[in-house]
PDB file of C-alpha atoms in Angstrom:
ATOM      1  CA  MET A   1      67.268 113.318  91.427  1.00 51.00           C
ATOM      2  CA  ASN A   2      70.441 114.099  90.893  1.00 53.00           C
ATOM      3  CA  ASP A   3      71.391 115.971  94.561  1.00 53.00           C
ATOM      4  CA  GLN A   4      70.079 112.478  96.167  1.00 51.00           C
ATOM      5  CA  ASN A   5      72.748 110.464  93.965  1.00 48.00           C
ATOM      6  CA  GLU A   6      75.030 113.109  94.599  1.00 50.00           C
ATOM      7  CA  LYS A   7      74.433 112.611  98.836  1.00 49.00           C
ATOM      8  CA  VAL A   8      74.808 108.557  98.268  1.00 46.00           C
ATOM      9  CA  THR A   9      78.271 109.335  96.224  1.00 49.00           C
ATOM     10  CA  ASN A  10      79.215 111.702  98.815  1.00 53.00           C
ATOM     11  CA  ASN A  11      78.016 109.029 101.725  1.00 56.00           C
ATOM     12  CA  HIS A  12      79.748 106.156 100.232  1.00 56.00           C
ATOM     13  CA  GLU A  13      82.939 108.226  99.650  1.00 63.00           C
ATOM     14  CA  GLU A  14      82.604 109.222 103.420  1.00 68.00           C
ATOM     15  CA  ALA A  15      82.479 106.032 104.443  1.00 69.00           C
ATOM     16  CA  ASP A  16      85.835 104.522 102.436  1.00 76.00           C
ATOM     17  CA  SER A  17      87.680 107.384 104.379  1.00 84.00           C
ATOM     18  CA  ILE A  18      86.659 105.931 108.446  1.00 93.00           C
ATOM     19  CA  PRO A  19      89.809 104.298 109.592  1.00 95.00           C
ATOM     20  CA  LYS A  20      88.850 101.367 110.488  1.00 96.00           C
ATOM     21  CA  VAL A  21      89.034  97.209 109.486  1.00 95.00           C
ATOM     22  CA  THR A  22      86.846  96.225 106.551  1.00 93.00           C
ATOM     23  CA  GLY A  23      87.656  92.878 106.175  1.00 93.00           C
ATOM     24  CA  ILE A  24      90.170  89.997 106.589  1.00 96.00           C
ATOM     25  CA  GLY A  25      93.325  89.836 104.360  1.00 97.00           C
ATOM     26  CA  GLY A  26      94.922  87.115 105.320  1.00 97.00           C
ATOM     27  CA  ILE A  27      95.453  84.256 108.069  1.00 98.00           C
ATOM     28  CA  PHE A  28      98.899  83.148 109.020  1.00 98.00           C
ATOM     29  CA  PHE A  29     100.086  80.314 111.290  1.00 97.00           C
ATOM     30  CA  PHE A  30     103.216  77.813 111.862  1.00 97.00           C
ATOM     31  CA  SER A  31     103.782  74.756 110.559  1.00 97.00           C
ATOM     32  CA  GLU A  32     106.750  72.399 111.099  1.00 97.00           C
ATOM     33  CA  ASN A  33     107.139  72.272 107.190  1.00 97.00           C
ATOM     34  CA  PRO A  34     105.137  74.682 105.474  1.00 98.00           C
ATOM     35  CA  LYS A  35     106.096  73.602 102.144  1.00 97.00           C
ATOM     36  CA  GLU A  36     104.288  70.069 102.859  1.00 98.00           C
ATOM     37  CA  THR A  37     101.459  71.690 104.550  1.00 97.00           C
ATOM     38  CA  ARG A  38     100.936  73.897 101.375  1.00 97.00           C
ATOM     39  CA  GLU A  39     101.017  70.619  99.140  1.00 97.00           C
ATOM     40  CA  TRP A  40      98.478  68.802 101.693  1.00 97.00           C
ATOM     41  CA  TYR A  41      95.914  71.388 101.050  1.00 97.00           C
ATOM     42  CA  ALA A  42      96.643  71.674  97.509  1.00 97.00           C
ATOM     43  CA  GLU A  43      96.322  67.704  97.150  1.00 97.00           C
ATOM     44  CA  ASN A  44      93.457  67.218  99.678  1.00 95.00           C
ATOM     45  CA  LEU A  45      91.286  70.561  99.893  1.00 95.00           C
ATOM     46  CA  GLY A  46      91.955  71.955  96.320  1.00 96.00           C
ATOM     47  CA  LEU A  47      93.849  74.974  97.036  1.00 97.00           C
ATOM     48  CA  GLU A  48      95.608  76.949  94.620  1.00 97.00           C
ATOM     49  CA  ILE A  49      98.908  77.296  95.882  1.00 96.00           C
ATOM     50  CA  ASN A  50     102.064  79.412  95.688  1.00 94.00           C
ATOM     51  CA  GLU A  51     105.281  79.792  97.388  1.00 93.00           C
ATOM     52  CA  TRP A  52     103.575  81.572 100.177  1.00 94.00           C
ATOM     53  CA  GLY A  53     100.415  79.775 100.455  1.00 97.00           C
ATOM     54  CA  SER A  54      97.162  80.193  98.690  1.00 97.00           C
ATOM     55  CA  THR A  55      95.482  83.488  97.671  1.00 96.00           C
ATOM     56  CA  PHE A  56      91.872  83.583  97.955  1.00 96.00           C
ATOM     57  CA  GLU A  57      89.818  86.122  95.589  1.00 94.00           C
ATOM     58  CA  PHE A  58      86.519  87.077  96.530  1.00 93.00           C
ATOM     59  CA  ARG A  59      84.093  90.407  95.534  1.00 92.00           C
ATOM     60  CA  ASN A  60      84.299  93.786  97.438  1.00 86.00           C
ATOM     61  CA  SER A  61      80.559  94.075  98.429  1.00 84.00           C
ATOM     62  CA  ASN A  62      80.114  97.822  97.991  1.00 84.00           C
ATOM     63  CA  LYS A  63      82.313  97.700  94.322  1.00 87.00           C
ATOM     64  CA  PRO A  64      80.771  93.945  92.805  1.00 89.00           C
ATOM     65  CA  ASP A  65      83.405  94.651  89.918  1.00 92.00           C
ATOM     66  CA  GLU A  66      86.644  95.109  91.719  1.00 91.00           C
ATOM     67  CA  ILE A  67      88.322  91.656  92.987  1.00 94.00           C
ATOM     68  CA  ASN A  68      89.741  91.474  96.674  1.00 94.00           C
ATOM     69  CA  TYR A  69      92.357  89.056  97.917  1.00 96.00           C
ATOM     70  CA  LEU A  70      92.872  87.210 101.375  1.00 96.00           C
ATOM     71  CA  GLN A  71      96.525  85.412 101.808  1.00 97.00           C
ATOM     72  CA  TRP A  72      96.521  81.768 103.554  1.00 98.00           C
ATOM     73  CA  SER A  73     100.111  81.095 104.594  1.00 98.00           C
ATOM     74  CA  PRO A  74     101.681  78.580 106.523  1.00 98.00           C
ATOM     75  CA  PHE A  75     104.841  79.898 107.903  1.00 98.00           C
ATOM     76  CA  LYS A  76     108.056  77.824 109.476  1.00 97.00           C
ATOM     77  CA  THR A  77     107.469  77.164 113.349  1.00 97.00           C
ATOM     78  CA  GLY A  78     109.486  80.134 115.045  1.00 96.00           C
ATOM     79  CA  ASN A  79     109.580  82.612 112.530  1.00 96.00           C
ATOM     80  CA  GLU A  80     110.415  85.970 113.578  1.00 96.00           C
ATOM     81  CA  TYR A  81     107.917  87.800 111.371  1.00 96.00           C
ATOM     82  CA  PHE A  82     104.973  86.777 114.142  1.00 96.00           C
ATOM     83  CA  ALA A  83     107.460  88.783 117.136  1.00 96.00           C
ATOM     84  CA  PRO A  84     107.282  89.758 119.610  1.00 96.00           C
ATOM     85  CA  SER A  85     103.858  87.839 119.964  1.00 96.00           C
ATOM     86  CA  LYS A  86     104.370  84.205 121.323  1.00 94.00           C
ATOM     87  CA  LYS A  87     101.445  82.966 119.298  1.00 95.00           C
ATOM     88  CA  GLU A  88     101.214  80.173 116.541  1.00 96.00           C
ATOM     89  CA  PHE A  89      99.292  82.520 114.344  1.00 96.00           C
ATOM     90  CA  MET A  90      98.841  86.058 113.040  1.00 97.00           C
ATOM     91  CA  ILE A  91      95.833  87.617 111.029  1.00 98.00           C
ATOM     92  CA  ASN A  92      96.025  90.216 108.741  1.00 98.00           C
ATOM     93  CA  TYR A  93      93.010  92.996 108.945  1.00 98.00           C
ATOM     94  CA  ARG A  94      92.087  94.687 105.448  1.00 97.00           C
ATOM     95  CA  VAL A  95      91.995  98.407 106.410  1.00 97.00           C
ATOM     96  CA  GLN A  96      91.149 101.753 105.165  1.00 96.00           C
ATOM     97  CA  ASN A  97      92.784 104.804 106.243  1.00 97.00           C
ATOM     98  CA  ILE A  98      95.693 103.107 107.358  1.00 98.00           C
ATOM     99  CA  GLU A  99      97.437 106.520 108.554  1.00 98.00           C
ATOM    100  CA  LYS A 100      94.597 107.877 110.560  1.00 97.00           C
ATOM    101  CA  LEU A 101      93.789 104.360 112.075  1.00 98.00           C
ATOM    102  CA  VAL A 102      97.190 104.516 113.482  1.00 98.00           C
ATOM    103  CA  ASP A 103      96.880 107.657 114.912  1.00 97.00           C
ATOM    104  CA  LYS A 104      93.828 106.603 116.532  1.00 97.00           C
ATOM    105  CA  LEU A 105      95.073 103.492 117.864  1.00 98.00           C
ATOM    106  CA  ARG A 106      98.112 105.404 119.176  1.00 97.00           C
ATOM    107  CA  ALA A 107      96.085 107.893 121.130  1.00 97.00           C
ATOM    108  CA  LYS A 108      94.059 104.704 122.466  1.00 97.00           C
ATOM    109  CA  GLY A 109      97.692 103.470 124.142  1.00 97.00           C
ATOM    110  CA  VAL A 110      97.802 100.634 121.533  1.00 97.00           C
ATOM    111  CA  THR A 111     101.346  99.326 120.847  1.00 98.00           C
ATOM    112  CA  ILE A 112     102.400 100.008 117.307  1.00 98.00           C
ATOM    113  CA  VAL A 113     105.067  97.551 116.392  1.00 98.00           C
ATOM    114  CA  ASP A 114     106.417  99.259 113.215  1.00 98.00           C
ATOM    115  CA  SER A 115     106.297 102.187 110.846  1.00 98.00           C
ATOM    116  CA  ILE A 116     103.971 102.132 107.895  1.00 98.00           C
ATOM    117  CA  VAL A 117     105.592 100.450 105.063  1.00 98.00           C
ATOM    118  CA  THR A 118     104.526 100.812 101.506  1.00 98.00           C
ATOM    119  CA  TYR A 119     104.536  98.461  98.552  1.00 97.00           C
ATOM    120  CA  ASP A 120     103.079  98.475  95.260  1.00 95.00           C
ATOM    121  CA  TYR A 121     100.082  96.492  96.538  1.00 94.00           C
ATOM    122  CA  GLY A 122      99.508  98.413  99.836  1.00 97.00           C
ATOM    123  CA  LYS A 123     100.451  99.532 103.007  1.00 98.00           C
ATOM    124  CA  PHE A 124     101.453  97.632 106.011  1.00 98.00           C
ATOM    125  CA  VAL A 125     101.842  97.886 109.883  1.00 98.00           C
ATOM    126  CA  HIS A 126     101.631  95.767 112.603  1.00 98.00           C
ATOM    127  CA  ILE A 127     100.138  96.223 115.888  1.00 98.00           C
ATOM    128  CA  MET A 128      99.845  94.310 119.412  1.00 97.00           C
ATOM    129  CA  ASP A 129      96.052  93.597 120.608  1.00 97.00           C
ATOM    130  CA  SER A 130      95.250  93.150 124.483  1.00 94.00           C
ATOM    131  CA  ASP A 131      96.048  89.310 124.244  1.00 94.00           C
ATOM    132  CA  GLY A 132      99.417  89.753 122.944  1.00 95.00           C
ATOM    133  CA  ASN A 133      98.642  88.823 119.594  1.00 96.00           C
ATOM    134  CA  LYS A 134     100.615  90.469 116.734  1.00 97.00           C
ATOM    135  CA  LEU A 135      98.063  91.800 114.052  1.00 98.00           C
ATOM    136  CA  GLU A 136      98.986  93.049 110.588  1.00 98.00           C
ATOM    137  CA  LEU A 137      96.880  95.755 109.458  1.00 98.00           C
ATOM    138  CA  TRP A 138      97.087  96.141 105.246  1.00 98.00           C
ATOM    139  CA  GLU A 139      95.366  99.198 103.269  1.00 97.00           C
ATOM    140  CA  PRO A 140      95.239  96.779  99.940  1.00 96.00           C
ATOM    141  CA  ILE A 141      95.819  98.187  96.579  1.00 95.00           C
ATOM    142  CA  ASP A 142      93.873  94.891  94.871  1.00 93.00           C
ATOM    143  CA  SER A 143      94.237  95.901  91.143  1.00 92.00           C
ATOM    144  CA  VAL A 144      97.953  95.617  91.539  1.00 91.00           C
ATOM    145  CA  LEU A 145      97.201  92.115  92.478  1.00 90.00           C
ATOM    146  CA  THR A 146      94.794  91.570  89.532  1.00 90.00           C
ATOM    147  CA  LYS A 147      97.047  92.977  87.245  1.00 91.00           C
ATOM    148  CA  ILE A 148      99.748  90.288  88.398  1.00 89.00           C
ATOM    149  CA  GLY A 149      97.254  87.610  87.171  1.00 87.00           C
ATOM    150  CA  SER A 150      98.340  84.598  89.468  1.00 87.00           C
ATOM    151  CA  LYS A 151      96.352  81.720  90.168  1.00 90.00           C
ATOM    152  CA  THR A 152      93.768  81.943  92.983  1.00 93.00           C
ATOM    153  CA  THR A 153      91.612  79.692  94.879  1.00 94.00           C
ATOM    154  CA  LYS A 154      88.135  80.480  94.585  1.00 89.00           C
TER     155      LYS A 154
END
C-alpha cells in the first residue's frame, strides 16, 4: 500500500512541475474612473474592494486546505501597464514552473515582453498572444497573501 501512495505522491509532484497554466489569476480592464467603478461593484454586486479592485478567494482543488486568489482590477483608461497591447483588457493566468514555461514559449517564437520579476507573493512575466493581447503570467505564492489577511470577495 505504501508503494501505491508513494506513486500517487510522485505523480502529483510531477504534475505540479509541468510548465503550464493552472487557472485565472486576474482580470484587468480599462475604466474612465476606476474608483467609481470599484465603488459601483461594491455597492451593487457586493464586492469587497481595495485600492486595486477586489480580491476573490477560492480553494485549490488539488489542495483543498489551500486558499488561492484572483485579482479583479479596473485600470485608468490608457494605462501603460497593458502596453504594447492596444486592447482594453488583460488577463492574468496562474501558472506553475514559470521559468520552464517561458523557455518553452520562447522556443515556440512567442513574444516575451519582459523578464520574470519576483515579489514576496510570486513571480510575474508578460507575453503577447497571437491576437496581440498582452497576458500576465503569475506563479503565485498564495500563502503570503493569506498571511496579509485582507478582506476578500468570497
